[in-house]
Coordinates of C-alpha atoms and ligand atoms in Angstrom, one line a residue:
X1 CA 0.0 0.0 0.0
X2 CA 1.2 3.6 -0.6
X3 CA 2.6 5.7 1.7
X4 CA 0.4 8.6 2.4
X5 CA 2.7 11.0 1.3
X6 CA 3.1 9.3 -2.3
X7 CA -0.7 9.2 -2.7
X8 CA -0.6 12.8 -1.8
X9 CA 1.9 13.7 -4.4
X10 CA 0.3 11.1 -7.0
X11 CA -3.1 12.9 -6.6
X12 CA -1.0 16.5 -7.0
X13 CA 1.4 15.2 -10.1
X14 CA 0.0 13.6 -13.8
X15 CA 1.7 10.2 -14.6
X16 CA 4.2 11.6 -16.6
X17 CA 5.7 14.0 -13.9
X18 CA 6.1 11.4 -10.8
X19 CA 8.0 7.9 -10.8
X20 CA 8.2 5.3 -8.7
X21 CA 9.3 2.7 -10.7
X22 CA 12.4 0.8 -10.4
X23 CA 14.4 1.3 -13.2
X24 CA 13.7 5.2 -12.6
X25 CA 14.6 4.9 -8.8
X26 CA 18.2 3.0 -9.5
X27 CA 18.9 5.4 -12.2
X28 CA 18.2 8.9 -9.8
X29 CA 20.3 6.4 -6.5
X30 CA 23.6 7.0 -7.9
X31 CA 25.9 10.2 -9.5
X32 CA 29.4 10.0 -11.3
X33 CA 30.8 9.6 -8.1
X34 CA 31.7 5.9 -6.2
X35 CA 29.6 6.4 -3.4
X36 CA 27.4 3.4 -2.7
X37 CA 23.8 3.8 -4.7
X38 CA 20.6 4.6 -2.7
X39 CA 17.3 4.5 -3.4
X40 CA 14.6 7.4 -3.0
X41 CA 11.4 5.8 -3.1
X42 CA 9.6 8.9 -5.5
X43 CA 11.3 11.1 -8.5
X44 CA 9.4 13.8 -9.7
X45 CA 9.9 16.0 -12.5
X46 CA 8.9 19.6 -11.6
X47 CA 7.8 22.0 -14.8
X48 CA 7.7 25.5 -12.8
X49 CA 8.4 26.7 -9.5
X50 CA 4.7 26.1 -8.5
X51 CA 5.6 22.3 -9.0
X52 CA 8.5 23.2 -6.6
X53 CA 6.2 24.6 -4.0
X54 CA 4.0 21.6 -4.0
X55 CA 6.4 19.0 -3.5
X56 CA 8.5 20.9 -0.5
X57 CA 5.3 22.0 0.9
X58 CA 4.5 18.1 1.0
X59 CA 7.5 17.1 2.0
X60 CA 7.4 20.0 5.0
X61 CA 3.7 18.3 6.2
X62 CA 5.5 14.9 6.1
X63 CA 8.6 15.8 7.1
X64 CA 10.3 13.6 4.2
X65 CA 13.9 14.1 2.6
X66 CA 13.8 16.2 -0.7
X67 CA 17.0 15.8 -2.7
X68 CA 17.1 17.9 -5.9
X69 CA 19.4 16.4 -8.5
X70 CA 20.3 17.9 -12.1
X71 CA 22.2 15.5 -14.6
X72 CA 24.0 13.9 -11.1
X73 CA 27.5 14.4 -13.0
X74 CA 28.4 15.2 -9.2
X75 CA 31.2 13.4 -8.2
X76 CA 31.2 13.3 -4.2
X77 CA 28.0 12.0 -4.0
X78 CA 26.2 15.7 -3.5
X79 CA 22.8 14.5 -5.1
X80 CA 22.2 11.3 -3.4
X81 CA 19.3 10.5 -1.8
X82 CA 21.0 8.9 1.0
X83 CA 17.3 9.1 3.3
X84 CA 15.4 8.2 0.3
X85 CA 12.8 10.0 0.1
X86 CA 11.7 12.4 -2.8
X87 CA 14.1 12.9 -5.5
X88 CA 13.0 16.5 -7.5
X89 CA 14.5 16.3 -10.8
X90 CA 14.9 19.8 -12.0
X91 CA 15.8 18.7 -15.7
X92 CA 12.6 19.3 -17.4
X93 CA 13.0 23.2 -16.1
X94 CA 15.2 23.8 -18.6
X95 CA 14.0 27.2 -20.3
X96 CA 16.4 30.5 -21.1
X97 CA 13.6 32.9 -19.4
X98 CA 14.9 36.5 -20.7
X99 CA 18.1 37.0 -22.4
X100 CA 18.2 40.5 -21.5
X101 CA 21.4 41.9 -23.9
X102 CA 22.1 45.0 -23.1
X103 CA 22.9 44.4 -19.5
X104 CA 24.6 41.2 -20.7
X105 CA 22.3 39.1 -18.5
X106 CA 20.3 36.1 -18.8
X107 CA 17.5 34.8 -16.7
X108 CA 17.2 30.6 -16.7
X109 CA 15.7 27.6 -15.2
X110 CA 18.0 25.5 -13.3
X111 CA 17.6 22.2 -15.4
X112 CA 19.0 23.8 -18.4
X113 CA 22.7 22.1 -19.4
X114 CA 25.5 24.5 -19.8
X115 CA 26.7 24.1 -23.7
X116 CA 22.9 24.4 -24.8
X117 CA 23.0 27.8 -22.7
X118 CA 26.0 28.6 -24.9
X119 CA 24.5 27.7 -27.8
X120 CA 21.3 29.8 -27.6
X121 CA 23.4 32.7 -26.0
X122 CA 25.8 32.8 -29.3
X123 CA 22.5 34.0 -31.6
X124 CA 23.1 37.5 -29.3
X125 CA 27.2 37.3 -29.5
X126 CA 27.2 36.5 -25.8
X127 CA 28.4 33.7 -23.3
X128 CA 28.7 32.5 -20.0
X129 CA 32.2 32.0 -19.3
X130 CA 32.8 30.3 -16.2
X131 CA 31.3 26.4 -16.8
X132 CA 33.1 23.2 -16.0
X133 CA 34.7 20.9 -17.8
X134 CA 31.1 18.9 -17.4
X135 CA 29.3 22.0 -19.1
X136 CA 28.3 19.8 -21.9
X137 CA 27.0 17.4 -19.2
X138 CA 26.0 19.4 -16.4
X139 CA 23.1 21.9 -15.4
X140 CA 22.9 25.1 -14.4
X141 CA 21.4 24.4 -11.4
X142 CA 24.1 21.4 -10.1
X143 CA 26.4 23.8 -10.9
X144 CA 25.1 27.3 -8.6
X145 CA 24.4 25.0 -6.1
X146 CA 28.1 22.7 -6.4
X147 CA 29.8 26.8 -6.7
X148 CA 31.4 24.4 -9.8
X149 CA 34.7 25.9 -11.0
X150 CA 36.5 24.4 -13.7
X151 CA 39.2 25.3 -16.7
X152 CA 38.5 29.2 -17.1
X153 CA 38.4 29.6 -13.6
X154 CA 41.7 31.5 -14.2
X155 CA 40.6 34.5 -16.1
X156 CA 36.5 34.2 -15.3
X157 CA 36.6 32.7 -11.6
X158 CA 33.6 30.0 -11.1
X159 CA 30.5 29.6 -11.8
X160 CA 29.0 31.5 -8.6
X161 CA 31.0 35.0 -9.4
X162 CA 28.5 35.3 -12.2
X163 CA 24.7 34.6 -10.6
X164 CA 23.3 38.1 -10.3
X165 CA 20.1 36.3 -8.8
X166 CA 18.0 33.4 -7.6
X167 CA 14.5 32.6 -7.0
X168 CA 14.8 29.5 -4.7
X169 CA 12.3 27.4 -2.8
X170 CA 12.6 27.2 1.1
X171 CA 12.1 23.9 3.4
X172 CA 8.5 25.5 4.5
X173 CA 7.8 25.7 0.7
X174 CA 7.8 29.8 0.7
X175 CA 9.5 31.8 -2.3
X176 CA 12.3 33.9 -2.0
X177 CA 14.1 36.4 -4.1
X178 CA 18.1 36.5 -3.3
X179 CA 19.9 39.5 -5.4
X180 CA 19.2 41.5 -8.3
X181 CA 19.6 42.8 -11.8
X182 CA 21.9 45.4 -10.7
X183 CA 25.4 44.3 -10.9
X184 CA 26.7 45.6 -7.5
X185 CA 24.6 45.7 -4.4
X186 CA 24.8 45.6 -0.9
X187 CA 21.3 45.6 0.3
X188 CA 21.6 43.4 3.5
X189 CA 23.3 39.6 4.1
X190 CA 24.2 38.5 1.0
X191 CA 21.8 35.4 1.6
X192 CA 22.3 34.7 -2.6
X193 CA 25.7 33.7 -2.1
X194 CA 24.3 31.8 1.0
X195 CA 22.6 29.8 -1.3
X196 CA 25.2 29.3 -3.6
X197 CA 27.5 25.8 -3.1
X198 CA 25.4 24.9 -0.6
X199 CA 24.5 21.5 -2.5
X200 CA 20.9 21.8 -2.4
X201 CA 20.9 22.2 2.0
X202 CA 19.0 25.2 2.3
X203 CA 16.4 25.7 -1.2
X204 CA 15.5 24.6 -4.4
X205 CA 17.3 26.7 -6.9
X206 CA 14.2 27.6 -9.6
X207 CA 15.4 30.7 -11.2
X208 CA 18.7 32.1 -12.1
X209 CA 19.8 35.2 -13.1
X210 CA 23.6 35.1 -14.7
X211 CA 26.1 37.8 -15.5
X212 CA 27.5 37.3 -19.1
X213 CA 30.2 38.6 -21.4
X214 CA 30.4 39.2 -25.5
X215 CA 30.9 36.0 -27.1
X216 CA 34.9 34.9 -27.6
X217 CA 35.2 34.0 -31.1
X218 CA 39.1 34.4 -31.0
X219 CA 41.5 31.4 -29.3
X220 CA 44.6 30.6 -28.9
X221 CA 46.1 27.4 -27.1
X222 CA 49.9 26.5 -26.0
X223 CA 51.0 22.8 -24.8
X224 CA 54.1 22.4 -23.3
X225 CA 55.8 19.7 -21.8
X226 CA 58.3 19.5 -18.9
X227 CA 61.3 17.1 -18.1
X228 CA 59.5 17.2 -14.4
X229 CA 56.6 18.8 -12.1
X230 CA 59.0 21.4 -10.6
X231 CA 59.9 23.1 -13.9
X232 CA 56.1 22.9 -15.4
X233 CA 54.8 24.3 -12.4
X234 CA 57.6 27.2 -12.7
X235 CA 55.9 27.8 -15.7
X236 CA 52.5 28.3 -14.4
X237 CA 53.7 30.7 -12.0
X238 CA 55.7 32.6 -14.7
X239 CA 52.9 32.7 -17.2
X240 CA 50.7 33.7 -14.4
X241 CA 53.0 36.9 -13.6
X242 CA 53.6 37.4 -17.8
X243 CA 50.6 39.7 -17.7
X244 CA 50.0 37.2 -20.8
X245 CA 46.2 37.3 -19.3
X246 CA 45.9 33.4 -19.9
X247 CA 41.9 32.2 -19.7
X248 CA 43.0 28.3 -18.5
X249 CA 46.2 27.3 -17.1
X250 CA 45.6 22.9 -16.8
X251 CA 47.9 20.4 -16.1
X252 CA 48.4 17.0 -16.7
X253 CA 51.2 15.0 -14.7
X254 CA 53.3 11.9 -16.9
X255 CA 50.9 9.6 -14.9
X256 CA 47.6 10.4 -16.5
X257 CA 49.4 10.6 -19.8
X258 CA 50.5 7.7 -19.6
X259 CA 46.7 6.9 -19.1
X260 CA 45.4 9.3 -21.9
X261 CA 47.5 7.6 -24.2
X262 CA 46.3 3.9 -23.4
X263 CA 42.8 5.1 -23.9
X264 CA 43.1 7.5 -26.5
X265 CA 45.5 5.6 -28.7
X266 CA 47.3 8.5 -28.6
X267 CA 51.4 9.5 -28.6
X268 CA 51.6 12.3 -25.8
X269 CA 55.2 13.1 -24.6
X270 CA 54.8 10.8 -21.1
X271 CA 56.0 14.2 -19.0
X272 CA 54.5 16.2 -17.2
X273 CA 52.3 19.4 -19.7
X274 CA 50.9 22.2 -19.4
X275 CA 48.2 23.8 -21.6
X276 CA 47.2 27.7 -21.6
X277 CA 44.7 28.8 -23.3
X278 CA 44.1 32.7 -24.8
X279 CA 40.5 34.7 -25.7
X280 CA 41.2 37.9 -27.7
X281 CA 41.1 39.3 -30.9
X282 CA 43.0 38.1 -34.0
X283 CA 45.7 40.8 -33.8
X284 CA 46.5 40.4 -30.0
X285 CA 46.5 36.5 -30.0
X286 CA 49.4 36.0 -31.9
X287 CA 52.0 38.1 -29.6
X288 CA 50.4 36.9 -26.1
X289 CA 50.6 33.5 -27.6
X290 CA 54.3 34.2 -28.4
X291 CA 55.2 35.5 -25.0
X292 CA 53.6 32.3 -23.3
X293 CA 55.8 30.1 -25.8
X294 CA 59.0 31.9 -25.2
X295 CA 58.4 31.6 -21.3
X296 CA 57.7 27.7 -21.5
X297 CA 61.1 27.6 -23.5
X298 CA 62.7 29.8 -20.6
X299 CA 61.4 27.4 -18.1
X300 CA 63.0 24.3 -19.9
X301 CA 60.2 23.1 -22.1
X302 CA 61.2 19.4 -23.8
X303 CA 58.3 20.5 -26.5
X304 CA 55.8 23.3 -27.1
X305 CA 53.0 23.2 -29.8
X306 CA 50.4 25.9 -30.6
X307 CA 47.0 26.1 -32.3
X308 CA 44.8 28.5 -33.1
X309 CA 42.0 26.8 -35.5
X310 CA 39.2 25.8 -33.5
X311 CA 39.5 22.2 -34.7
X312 CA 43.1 22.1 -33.5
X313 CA 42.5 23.6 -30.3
X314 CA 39.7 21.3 -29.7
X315 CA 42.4 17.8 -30.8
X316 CA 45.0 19.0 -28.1
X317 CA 41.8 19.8 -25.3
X318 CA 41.2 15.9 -25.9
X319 CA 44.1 15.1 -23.6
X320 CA 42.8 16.9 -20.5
X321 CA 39.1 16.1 -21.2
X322 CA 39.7 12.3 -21.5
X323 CA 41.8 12.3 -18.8
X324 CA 39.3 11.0 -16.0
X325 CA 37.4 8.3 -18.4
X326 CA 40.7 7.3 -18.9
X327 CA 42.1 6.9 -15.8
X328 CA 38.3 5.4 -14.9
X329 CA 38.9 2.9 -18.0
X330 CA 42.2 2.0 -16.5
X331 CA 40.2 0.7 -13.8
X332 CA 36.9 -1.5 -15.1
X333 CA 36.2 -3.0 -11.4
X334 CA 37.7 -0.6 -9.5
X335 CA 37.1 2.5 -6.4
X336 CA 38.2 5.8 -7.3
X337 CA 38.7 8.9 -4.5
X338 CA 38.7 11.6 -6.1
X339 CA 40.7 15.2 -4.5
X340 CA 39.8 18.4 -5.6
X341 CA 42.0 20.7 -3.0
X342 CA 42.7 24.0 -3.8
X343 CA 45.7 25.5 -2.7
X344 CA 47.5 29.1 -2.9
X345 CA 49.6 29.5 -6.3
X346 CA 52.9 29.8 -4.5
X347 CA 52.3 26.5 -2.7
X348 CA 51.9 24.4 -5.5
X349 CA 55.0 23.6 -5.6
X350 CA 55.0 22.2 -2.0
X351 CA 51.6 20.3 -2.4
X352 CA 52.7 18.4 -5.4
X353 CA 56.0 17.2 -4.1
X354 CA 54.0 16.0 -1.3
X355 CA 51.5 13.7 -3.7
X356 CA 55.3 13.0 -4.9
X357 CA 56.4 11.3 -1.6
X358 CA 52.8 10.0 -0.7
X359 CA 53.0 8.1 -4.1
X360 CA 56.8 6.7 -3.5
X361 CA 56.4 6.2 0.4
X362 CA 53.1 4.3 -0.1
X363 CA 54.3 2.4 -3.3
X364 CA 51.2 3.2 -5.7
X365 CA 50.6 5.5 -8.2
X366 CA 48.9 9.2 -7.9
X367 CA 48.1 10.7 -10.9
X368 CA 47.0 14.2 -10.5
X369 CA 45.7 16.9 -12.8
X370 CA 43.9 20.2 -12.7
X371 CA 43.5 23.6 -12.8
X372 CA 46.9 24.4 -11.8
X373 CA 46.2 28.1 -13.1
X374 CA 43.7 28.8 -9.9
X375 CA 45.8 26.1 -8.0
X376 CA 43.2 23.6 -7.9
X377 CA 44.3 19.9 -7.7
X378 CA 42.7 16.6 -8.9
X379 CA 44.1 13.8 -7.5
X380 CA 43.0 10.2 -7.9
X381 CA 42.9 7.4 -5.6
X382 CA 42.0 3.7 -6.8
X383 CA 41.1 0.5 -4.7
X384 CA 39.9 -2.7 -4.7
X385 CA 36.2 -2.1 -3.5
X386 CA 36.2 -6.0 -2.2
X387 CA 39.5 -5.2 -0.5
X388 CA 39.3 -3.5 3.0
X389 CA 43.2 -2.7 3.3
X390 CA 43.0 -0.8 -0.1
X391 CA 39.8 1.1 0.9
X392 CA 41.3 2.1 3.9
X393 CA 44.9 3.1 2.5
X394 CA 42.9 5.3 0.0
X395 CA 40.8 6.8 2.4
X396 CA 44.1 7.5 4.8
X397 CA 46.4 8.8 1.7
X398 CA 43.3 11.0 0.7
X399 CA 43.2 12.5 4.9
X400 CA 46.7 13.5 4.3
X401 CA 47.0 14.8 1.2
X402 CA 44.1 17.2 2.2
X403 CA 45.6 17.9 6.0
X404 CA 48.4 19.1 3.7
X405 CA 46.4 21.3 1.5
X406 CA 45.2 23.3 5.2
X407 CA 48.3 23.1 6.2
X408 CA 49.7 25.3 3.2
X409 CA 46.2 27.2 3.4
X410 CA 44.3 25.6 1.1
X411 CA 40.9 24.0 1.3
X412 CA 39.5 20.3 1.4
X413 CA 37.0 21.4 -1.8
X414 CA 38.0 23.6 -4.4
X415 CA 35.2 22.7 -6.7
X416 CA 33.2 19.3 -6.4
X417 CA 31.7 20.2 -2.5
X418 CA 31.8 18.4 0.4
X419 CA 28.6 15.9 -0.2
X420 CA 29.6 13.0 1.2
X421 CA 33.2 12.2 1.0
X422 CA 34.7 15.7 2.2
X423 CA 32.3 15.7 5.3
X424 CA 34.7 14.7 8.2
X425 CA 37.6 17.1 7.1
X426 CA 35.5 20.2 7.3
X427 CA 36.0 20.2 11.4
X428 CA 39.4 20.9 10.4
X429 CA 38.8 23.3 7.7
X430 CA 36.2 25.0 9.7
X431 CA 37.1 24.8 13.1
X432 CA 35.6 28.0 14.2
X433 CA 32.8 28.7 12.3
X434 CA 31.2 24.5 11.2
X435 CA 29.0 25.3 14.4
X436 CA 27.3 28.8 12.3
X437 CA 26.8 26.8 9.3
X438 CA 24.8 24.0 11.2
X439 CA 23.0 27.1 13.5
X440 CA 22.5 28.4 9.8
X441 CA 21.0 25.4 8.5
X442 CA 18.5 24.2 11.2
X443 CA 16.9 28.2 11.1
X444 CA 16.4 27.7 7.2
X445 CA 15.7 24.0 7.1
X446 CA 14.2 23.1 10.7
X447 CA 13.0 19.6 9.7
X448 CA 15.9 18.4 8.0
X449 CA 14.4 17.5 4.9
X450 CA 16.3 19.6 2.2
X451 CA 18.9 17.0 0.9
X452 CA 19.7 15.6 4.4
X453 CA 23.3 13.8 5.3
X454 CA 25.2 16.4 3.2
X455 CA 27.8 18.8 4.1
X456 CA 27.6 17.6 7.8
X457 CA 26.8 13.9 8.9
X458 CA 24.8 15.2 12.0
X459 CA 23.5 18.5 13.0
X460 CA 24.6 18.1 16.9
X461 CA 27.1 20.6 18.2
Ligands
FAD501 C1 33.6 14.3 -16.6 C2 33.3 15.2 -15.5 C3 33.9 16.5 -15.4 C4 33.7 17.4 -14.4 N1 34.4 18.5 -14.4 C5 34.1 19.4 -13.4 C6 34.8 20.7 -13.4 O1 35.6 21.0 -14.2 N2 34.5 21.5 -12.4 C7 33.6 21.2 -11.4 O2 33.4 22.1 -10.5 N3 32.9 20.1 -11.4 C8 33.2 19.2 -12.4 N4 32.5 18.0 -12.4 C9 31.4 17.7 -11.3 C10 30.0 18.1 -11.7 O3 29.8 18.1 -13.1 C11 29.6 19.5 -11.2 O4 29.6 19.4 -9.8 C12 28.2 20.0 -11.6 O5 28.1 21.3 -11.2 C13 27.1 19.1 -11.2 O6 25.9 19.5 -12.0 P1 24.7 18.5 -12.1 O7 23.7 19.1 -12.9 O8 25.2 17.1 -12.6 O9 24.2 18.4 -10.6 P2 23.9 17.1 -9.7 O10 25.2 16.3 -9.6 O11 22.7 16.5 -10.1 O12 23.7 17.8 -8.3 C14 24.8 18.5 -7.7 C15 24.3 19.2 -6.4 O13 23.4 20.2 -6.7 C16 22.2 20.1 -6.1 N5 21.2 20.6 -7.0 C17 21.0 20.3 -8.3 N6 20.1 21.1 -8.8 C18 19.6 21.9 -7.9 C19 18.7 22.9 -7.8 N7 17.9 23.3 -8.9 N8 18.5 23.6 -6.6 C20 19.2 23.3 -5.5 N9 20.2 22.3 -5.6 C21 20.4 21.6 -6.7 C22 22.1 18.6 -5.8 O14 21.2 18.4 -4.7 C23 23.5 18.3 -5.5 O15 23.8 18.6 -4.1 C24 32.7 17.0 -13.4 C25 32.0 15.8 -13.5 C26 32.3 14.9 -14.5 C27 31.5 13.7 -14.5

């Protein structure tokens, strides 16, 4: 027999907007994370922010777990229902609502994926500029409420620097407006940016209002390769202080080459490279794209290529964008911990030769690779699932390599959130202030239902 709340929601939702059928259940348990699947036991697909209202208001009476998802391209398990529950899938709100051009703003629903915002923004020369490397995956929604970050970072900052706006739903099921048209204001708490990375804790995102820029039609990329980390990340910093004004700074170390390659059937330099990318015009590319070469060669470059066809640009991106399906492929049956610290530029240095002796002390490999241009680290982690020991050496190489990253003043998260996996290093991170954010959560969410077992494992002091 159904649950009273599910033949409350049935007799609110057509067939077509509310699942609770198996196949639909598995496929909204998981993300792109390996965090163990779990169930919810109702999806629904909202169309507007009425639908919204209905289901939290519901969920409020109830006091059942809402967990909104996107595309679930998460990867530390941020969209999972872990309390089952009601999963609102915000896909189907996928409208551009305004494109307002002259104050180079555009008004969406959340559901909408990244690349398709692109591509109906290029019709008025304009862009967002700050998506993921998941943009072609990912919506706008995951990413406002992950604060995603990813390549362009460097130039643009993430995706969060450029919301204007939101219309969210609160726990009781009451609309709010956070923000406004205006590009600067400072009307009150800034309760918008509240909102933002907070993984879907404190409101439904329904309504976004972005900042944008004139459309880049003009690139130019560099790859470099290095006989070692040290002299690649020398580089970076160089490149950084050329006033070169890169837009992406990524590197990839011999590692996941080595990986690329195997997957890609390709014949990358094994060594540790470095790709920069350049938005301009046609006359200035040429000369910053010079400068950036001349400084890899300065640095001890072993090889530096350039492009700037969008075809060739887009065949040397294919080494960084494959580079987690390929070390993913690499493993068919395996775990992988994923790292996303961030740490100050001048530390780089010091955090990578610490994945260095991790790696050699601990006998296994670490391939890293990331947004070294914002100083934002992936590292990878792989184990056995069936094989306790390697879960737990993971799990205690991943505690270090992040106590590191505080240590040298970084942070636990630079991008993916805390969700599941980052949850017990935030008391470290956070000593001071963790308390606030749970005060801050149990006044906007007194039930607990909004995504529940994120961001902190337990609300108690
Ligand atoms: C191949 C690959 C590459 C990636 N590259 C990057 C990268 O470069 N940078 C980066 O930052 N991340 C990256 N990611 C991670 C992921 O794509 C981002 O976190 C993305 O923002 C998630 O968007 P999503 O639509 O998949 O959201 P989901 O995974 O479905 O959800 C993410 C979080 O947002 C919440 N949420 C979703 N919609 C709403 C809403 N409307 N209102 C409130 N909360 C909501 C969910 O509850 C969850 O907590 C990558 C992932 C993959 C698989």
């Amino acid at each position: 027999m159904s649950l009273p709340w599910i033949s409350d929601l049935r007799a609110e939702f057509p067939l077509d907007q509310l699942s609770i059928e198996a196949e639909v259940l598995t496929k909204h348990s998981h993300d792109s994370s390996t965090h163990p699947a779990h169930l919810p036991e109702v999806v629904v697909w909202p169309l507007n922010t009425n639908d919204v209202v209905k289901v939290v208001r519901l969920a409020d009476k109830y006091a059942v777990p809402v967990t909104p998802c996107g595309t679930r391209t998460g990867l530390e398990g941020n969209a999972l229902p872990v309390n089952g529950g009601i999963v609102l899938d915000m896909t189907r709100m996928n409208k551009v609502v305004e494109v307002r051009a002259a104050d180079f703003q555009v008004v969406v629903e959340p559901g909408i994926i990244g690349t398709e915002l692109n591509k109906q923004l290029a019709v008025h020369h304009l862009m967002f500029p700050a998506f993921p490397a998941s943009a072609h995956i990912a919506t706008i929604g995951g990413m406002i409420a992950n604060n995603a970050g990813g390549m362009y970072a460097v130039k643009y900052g993430v995706v969060g620097n450029w919301v204007l706006a939101l219309e969210s739903v609160l726990a009781d099921g009451s609309i709010v407006h956070l923000g406004s048209h205006s590009i600067k204001s400072v009307a009150g708490y800034d309760l918008k940016n509240l909102m933002i990375g907070s993984e879907g804790t404190l409101g439904i995102i329904t309504k976004a209002t972005l900042k944008l820029v004139p459309l880049v039609t003009s690139k130019y990329l560099v790859a470099a390769s290095f006989p070692d980390v040290k002299k690649a990340l020398d580089a970076t910093l160089a490149i950084l202080h050329s006033q070169a004004d890169p837009a992406a700074v990524e590197m990839l170390d011999a590692a996941t080459i080595k990986y690329v390659n195997a997957f890609k059937h390709s014949n990358w330099e094994e060594l540790p490279t470095i790709l920069i990318e350049l938005h301009g015009t046609p006359e200035d590319l040429p000369q910053r794209g010079k400068k950036i070469q001349s400084v890899c060669q300065t640095q001890g470059s072993t090889s530096v290529k350039s492009a700037d066809t969008t075809e060739e640009i887009e065949a040397i991106w294919e080494v960084r964008t494959a580079a987690y399906p390929a070390i993913v492929a690499a493993h068919p049956d395996s775990g992988i911990l994923p790292g996303d610290i961030g740490v100050p530029l001048s530390q780089i240095p010091a955090f990578m030769a610490y994945v260095a002796q991790i790696a050699q002390e601990n006998q296994v490999s670490v391939p890293t690779f990331g947004h070294i241009g914002d100083g934002n680290f992936h590292f990878w982690l792989v184990y056995r699932q069936d094989n306790p020991s390697e879960v737990n050496r993971a799990k205690s190489l991943a505690a270090k390599l992040v106590a590191k990253a505080l240590e040298l003043g970084g942070t636990c998260t630079a991008e993916h959130g805390v969700g599941i996996g980052k949850q017990a290093y935030l008391a470290h991170e956070h000593a001071d202030s963790l308390q606030l954010m749970k005060q801050l959560k149990q006044v906007l969410d007194p039930k607990g239902i909004l995504n529940p077992g994120k961001i902190f494992a337990t609300l108690d002091a």
